[in-house]
Short mmCIF file of N, CA and C in Angstrom, two decimals:
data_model
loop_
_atom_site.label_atom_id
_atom_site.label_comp_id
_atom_site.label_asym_id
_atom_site.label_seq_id
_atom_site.Cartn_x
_atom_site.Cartn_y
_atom_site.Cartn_z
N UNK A 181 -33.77 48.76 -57.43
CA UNK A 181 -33.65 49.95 -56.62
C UNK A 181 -34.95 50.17 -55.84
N UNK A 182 -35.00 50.58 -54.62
CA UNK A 182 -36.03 51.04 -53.52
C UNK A 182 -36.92 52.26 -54.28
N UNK A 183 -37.26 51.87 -55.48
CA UNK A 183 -38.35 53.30 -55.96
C UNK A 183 -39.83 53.03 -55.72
N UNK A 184 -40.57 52.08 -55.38
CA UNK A 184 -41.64 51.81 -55.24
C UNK A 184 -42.03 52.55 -53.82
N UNK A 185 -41.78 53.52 -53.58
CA UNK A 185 -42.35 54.56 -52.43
C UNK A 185 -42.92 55.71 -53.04
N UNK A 186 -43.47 56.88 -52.05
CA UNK A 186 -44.06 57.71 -52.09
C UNK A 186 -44.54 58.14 -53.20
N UNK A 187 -45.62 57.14 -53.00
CA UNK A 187 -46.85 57.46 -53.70
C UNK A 187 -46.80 56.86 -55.01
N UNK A 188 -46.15 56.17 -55.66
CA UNK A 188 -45.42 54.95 -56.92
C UNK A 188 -46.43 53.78 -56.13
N UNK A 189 -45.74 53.04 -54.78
CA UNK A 189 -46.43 51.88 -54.46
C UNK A 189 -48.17 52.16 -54.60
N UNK A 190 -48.60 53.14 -54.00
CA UNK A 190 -50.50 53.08 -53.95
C UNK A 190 -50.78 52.95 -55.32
N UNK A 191 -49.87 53.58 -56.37
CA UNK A 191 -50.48 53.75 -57.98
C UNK A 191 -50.43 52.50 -58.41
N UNK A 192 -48.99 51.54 -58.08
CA UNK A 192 -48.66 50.44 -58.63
C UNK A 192 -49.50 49.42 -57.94
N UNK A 193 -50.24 49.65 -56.61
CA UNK A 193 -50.98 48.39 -56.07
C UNK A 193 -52.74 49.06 -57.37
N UNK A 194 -52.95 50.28 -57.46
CA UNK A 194 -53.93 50.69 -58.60
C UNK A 194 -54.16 49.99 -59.28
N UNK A 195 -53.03 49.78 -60.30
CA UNK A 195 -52.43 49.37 -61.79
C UNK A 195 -52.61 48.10 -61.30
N UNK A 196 -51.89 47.25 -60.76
CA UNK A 196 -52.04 45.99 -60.67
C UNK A 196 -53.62 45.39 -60.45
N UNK A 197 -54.51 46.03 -59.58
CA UNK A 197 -55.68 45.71 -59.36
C UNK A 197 -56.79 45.89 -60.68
N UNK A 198 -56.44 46.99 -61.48
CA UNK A 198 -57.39 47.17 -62.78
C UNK A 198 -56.98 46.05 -63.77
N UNK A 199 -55.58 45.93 -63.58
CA UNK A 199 -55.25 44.68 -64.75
C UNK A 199 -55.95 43.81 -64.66
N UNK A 200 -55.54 43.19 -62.90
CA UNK A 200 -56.56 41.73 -62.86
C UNK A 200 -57.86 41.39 -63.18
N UNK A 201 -58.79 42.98 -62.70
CA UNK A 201 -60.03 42.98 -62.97
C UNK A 201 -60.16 42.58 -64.51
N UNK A 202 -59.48 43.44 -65.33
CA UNK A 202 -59.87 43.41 -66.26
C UNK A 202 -59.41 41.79 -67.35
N UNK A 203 -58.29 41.15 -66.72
CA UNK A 203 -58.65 39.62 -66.97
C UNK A 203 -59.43 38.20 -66.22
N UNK A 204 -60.37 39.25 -65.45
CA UNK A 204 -60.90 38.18 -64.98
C UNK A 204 -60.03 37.27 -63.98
N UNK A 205 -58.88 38.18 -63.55
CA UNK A 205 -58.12 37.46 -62.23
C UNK A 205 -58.72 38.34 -61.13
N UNK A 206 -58.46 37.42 -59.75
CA UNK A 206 -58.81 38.00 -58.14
C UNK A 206 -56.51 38.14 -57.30
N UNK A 207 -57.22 39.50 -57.07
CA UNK A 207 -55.93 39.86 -56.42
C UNK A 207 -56.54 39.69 -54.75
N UNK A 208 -55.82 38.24 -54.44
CA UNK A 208 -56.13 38.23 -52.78
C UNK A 208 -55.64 38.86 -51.78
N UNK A 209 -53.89 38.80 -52.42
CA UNK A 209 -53.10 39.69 -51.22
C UNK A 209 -52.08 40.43 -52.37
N UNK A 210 -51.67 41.88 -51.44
CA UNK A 210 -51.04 42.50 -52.45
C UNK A 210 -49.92 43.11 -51.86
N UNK A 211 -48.67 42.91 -51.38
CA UNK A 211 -47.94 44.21 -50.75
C UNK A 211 -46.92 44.36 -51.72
N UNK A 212 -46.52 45.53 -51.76
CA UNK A 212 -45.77 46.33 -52.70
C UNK A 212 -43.92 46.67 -51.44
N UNK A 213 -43.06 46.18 -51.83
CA UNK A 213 -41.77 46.29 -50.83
C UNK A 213 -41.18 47.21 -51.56
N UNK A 214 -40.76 48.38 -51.05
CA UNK A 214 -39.85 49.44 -51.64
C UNK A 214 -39.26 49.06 -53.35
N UNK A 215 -38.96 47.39 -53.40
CA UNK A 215 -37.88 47.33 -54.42
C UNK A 215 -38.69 46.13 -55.43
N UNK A 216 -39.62 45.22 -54.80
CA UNK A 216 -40.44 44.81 -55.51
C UNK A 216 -41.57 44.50 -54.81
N UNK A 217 -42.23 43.26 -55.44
CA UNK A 217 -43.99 43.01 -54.98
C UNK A 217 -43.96 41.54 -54.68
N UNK A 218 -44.75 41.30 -53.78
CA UNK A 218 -45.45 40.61 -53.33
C UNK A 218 -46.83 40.47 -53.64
N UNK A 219 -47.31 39.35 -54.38
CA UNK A 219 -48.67 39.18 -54.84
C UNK A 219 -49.30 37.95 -55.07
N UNK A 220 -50.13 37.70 -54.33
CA UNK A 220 -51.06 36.49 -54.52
C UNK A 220 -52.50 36.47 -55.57
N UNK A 221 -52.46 35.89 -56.42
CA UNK A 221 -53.76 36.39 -57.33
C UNK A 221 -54.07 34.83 -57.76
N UNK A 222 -55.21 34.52 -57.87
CA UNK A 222 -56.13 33.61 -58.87
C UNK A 222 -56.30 33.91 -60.78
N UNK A 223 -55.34 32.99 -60.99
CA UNK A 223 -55.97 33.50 -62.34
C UNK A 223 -56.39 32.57 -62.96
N UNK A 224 -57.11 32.18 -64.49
CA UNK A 224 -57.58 31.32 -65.07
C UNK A 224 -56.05 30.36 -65.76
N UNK A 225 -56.46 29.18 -65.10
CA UNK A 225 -55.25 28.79 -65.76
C UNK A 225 -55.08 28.58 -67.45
N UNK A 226 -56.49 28.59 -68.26
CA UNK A 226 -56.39 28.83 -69.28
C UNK A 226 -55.61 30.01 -70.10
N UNK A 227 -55.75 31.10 -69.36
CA UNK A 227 -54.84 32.36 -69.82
C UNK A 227 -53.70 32.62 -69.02
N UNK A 228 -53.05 32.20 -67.78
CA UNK A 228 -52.25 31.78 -67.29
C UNK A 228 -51.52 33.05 -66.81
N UNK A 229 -50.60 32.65 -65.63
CA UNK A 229 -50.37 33.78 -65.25
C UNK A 229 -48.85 34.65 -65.82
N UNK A 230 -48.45 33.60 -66.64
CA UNK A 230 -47.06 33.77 -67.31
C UNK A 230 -47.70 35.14 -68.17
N UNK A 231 -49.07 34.68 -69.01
CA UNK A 231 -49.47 35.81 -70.01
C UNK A 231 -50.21 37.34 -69.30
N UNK A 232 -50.36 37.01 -67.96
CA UNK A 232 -50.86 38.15 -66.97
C UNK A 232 -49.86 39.19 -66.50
N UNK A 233 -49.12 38.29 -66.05
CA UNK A 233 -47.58 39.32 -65.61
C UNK A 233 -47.08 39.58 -66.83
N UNK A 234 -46.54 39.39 -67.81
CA UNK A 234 -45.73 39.39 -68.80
C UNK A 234 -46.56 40.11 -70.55
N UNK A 235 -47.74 39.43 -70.36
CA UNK A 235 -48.15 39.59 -71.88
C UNK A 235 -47.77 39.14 -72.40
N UNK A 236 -47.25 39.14 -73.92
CA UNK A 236 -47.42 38.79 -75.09
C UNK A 236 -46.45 39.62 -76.21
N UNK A 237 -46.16 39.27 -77.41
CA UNK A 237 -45.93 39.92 -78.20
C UNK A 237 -46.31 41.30 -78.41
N UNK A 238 -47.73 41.23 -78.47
CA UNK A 238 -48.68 42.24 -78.62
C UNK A 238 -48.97 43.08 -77.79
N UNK A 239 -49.22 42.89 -76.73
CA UNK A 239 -49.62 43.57 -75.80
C UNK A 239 -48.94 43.24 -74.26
N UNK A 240 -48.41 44.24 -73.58
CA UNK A 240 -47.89 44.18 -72.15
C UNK A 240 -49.43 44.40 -70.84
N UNK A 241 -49.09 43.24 -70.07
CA UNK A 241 -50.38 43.28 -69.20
C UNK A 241 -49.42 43.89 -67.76
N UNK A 242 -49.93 43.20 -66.72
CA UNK A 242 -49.06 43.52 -65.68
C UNK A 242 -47.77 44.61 -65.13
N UNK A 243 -46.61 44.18 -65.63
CA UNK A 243 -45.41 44.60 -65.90
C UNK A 243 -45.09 45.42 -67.15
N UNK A 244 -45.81 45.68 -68.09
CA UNK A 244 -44.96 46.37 -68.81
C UNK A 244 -46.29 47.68 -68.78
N UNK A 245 -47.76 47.39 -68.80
CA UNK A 245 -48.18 48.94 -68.29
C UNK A 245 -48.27 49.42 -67.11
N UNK A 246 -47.60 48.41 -65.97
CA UNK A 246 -47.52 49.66 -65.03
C UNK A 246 -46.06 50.01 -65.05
N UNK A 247 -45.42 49.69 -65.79
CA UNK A 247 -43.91 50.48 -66.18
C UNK A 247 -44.23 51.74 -67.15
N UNK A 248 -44.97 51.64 -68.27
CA UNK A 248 -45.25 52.84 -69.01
C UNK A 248 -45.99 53.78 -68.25
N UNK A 249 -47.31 53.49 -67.59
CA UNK A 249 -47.97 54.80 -66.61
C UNK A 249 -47.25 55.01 -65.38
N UNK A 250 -46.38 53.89 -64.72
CA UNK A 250 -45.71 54.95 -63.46
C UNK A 250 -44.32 56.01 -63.97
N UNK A 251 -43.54 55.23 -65.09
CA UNK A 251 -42.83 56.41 -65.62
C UNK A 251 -43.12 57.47 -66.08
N UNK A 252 -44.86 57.69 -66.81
CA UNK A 252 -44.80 58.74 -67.16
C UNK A 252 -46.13 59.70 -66.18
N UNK A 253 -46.42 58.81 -64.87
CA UNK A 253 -46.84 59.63 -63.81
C UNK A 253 -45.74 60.32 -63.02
N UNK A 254 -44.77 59.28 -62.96
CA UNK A 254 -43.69 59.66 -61.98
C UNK A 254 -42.52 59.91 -62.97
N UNK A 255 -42.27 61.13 -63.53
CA UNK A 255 -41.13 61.08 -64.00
C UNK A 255 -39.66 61.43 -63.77
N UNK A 256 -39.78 61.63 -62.28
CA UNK A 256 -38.35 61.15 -61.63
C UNK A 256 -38.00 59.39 -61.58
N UNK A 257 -38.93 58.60 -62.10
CA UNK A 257 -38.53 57.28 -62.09
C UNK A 257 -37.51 56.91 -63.52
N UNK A 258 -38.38 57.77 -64.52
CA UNK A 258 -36.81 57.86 -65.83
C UNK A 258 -35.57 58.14 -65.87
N UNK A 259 -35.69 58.92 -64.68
CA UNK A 259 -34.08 59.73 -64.75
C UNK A 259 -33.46 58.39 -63.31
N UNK A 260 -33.98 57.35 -62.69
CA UNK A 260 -33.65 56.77 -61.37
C UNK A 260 -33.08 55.86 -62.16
N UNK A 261 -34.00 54.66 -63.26
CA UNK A 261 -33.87 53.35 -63.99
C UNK A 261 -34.45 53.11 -65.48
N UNK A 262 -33.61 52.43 -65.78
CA UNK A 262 -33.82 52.76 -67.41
C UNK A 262 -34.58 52.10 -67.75
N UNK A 263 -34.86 51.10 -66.80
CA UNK A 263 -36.39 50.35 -66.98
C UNK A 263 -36.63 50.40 -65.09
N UNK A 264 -38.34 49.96 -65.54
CA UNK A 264 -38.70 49.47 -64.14
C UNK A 264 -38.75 48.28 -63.41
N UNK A 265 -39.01 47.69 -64.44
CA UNK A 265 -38.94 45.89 -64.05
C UNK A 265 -37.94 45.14 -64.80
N UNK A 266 -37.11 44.79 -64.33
CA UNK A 266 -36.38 43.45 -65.01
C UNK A 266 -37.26 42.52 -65.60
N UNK A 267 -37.02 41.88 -65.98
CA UNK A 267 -37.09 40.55 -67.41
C UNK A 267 -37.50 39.73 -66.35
N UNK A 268 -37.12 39.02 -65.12
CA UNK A 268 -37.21 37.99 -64.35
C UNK A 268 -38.51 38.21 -63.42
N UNK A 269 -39.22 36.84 -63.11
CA UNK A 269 -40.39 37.26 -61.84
C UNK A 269 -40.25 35.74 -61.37
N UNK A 270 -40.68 35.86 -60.21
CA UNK A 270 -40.64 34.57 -59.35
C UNK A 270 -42.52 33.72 -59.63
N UNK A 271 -43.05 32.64 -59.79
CA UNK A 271 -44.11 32.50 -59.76
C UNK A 271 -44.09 30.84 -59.01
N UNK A 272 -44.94 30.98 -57.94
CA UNK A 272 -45.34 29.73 -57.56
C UNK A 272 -46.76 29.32 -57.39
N UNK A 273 -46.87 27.91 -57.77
CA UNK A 273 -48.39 27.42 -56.97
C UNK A 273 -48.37 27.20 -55.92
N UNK A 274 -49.53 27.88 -54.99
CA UNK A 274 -49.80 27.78 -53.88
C UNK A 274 -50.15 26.05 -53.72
N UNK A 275 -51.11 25.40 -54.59
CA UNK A 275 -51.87 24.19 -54.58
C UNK A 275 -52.70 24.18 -53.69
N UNK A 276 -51.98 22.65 -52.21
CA UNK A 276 -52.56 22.75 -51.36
C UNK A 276 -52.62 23.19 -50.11
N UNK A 277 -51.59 24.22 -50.17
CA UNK A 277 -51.10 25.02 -49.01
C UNK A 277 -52.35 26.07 -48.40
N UNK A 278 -53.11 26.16 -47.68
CA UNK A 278 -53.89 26.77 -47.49
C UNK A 278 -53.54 28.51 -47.81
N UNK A 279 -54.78 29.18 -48.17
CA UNK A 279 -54.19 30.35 -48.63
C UNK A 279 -54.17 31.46 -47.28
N UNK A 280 -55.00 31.17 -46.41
CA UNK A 280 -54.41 31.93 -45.23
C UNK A 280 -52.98 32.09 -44.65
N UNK A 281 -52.83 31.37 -44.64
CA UNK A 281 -51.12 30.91 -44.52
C UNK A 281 -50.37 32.18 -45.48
N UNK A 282 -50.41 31.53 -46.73
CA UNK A 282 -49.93 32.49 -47.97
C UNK A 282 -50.59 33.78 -47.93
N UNK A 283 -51.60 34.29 -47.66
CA UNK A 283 -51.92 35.26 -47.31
C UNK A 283 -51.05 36.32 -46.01
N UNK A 284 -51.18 35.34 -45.17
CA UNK A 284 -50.68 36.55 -43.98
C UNK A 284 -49.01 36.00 -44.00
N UNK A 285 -48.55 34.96 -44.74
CA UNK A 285 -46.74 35.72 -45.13
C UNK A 285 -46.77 36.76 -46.03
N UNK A 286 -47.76 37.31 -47.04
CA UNK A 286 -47.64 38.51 -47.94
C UNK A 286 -47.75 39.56 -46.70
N UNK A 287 -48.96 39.51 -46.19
CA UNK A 287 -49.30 40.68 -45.29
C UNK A 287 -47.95 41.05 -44.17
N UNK A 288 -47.38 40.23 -43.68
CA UNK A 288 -46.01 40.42 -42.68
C UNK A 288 -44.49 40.84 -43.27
N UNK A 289 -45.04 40.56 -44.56
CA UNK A 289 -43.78 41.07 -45.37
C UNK A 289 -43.06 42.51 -45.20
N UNK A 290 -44.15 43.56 -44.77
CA UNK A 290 -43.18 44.73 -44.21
C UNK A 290 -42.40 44.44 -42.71
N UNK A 291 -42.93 43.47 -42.40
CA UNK A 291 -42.88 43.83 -40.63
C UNK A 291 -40.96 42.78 -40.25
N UNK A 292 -40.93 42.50 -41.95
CA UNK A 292 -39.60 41.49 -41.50
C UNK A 292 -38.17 42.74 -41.92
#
């Protein structure tokens, strides 16, 4: 559903940016689309980005705390979806695709 507006997307591009910091990933490009995200980040492939978006048993990184703080910043988002994120995420390596490239298809992503 189109809930990532007014004022959800600036918190959720927030949330996403403190996570990375705080594993030692770089968020290069970031756009947030009404219904999901668009995101380019560097992470260590030792901790990987499966365990960045997703977490763990133990602990939710990515996706599952910015589902707990935007539901309970925004709590017209509880009464919209009974969750915020589905189970599924798309992840690719860039490799040797230059990242400008991959960069400004994130950035044009509203304009399509």
């Amino acid at each position: 559903r189109k809930v990532l507006v007014n004022g959800v997307d600036e918190r959720l591009k927030a949330i996403i940016r403190e996570t990375a910091q705080e594993f030692q990933a770089s968020v290069i490009e970031l756009e947030i689309m009404p219904d999901h995200v668009h995101l380019l980040i560097e992470v260590d492939p030792q901790f990987g980005v499966n365990r960045l978006v997703r977490g763990d048993k133990e602990h939710r990184f990515m996706k599952g705390r910015s589902s707990r703080l935007l539901r309970r910043e925004f709590s017209w988002l509880r009464s919209r979806l009974p969750t915020l994120w589905t189970n599924s995420y798309f992840v690719s390596s860039v490799g040797g695709a230059p990242l400008a490239v991959i960069k400004q298809y994130i950035e044009n992503q509203k304009n399509v």
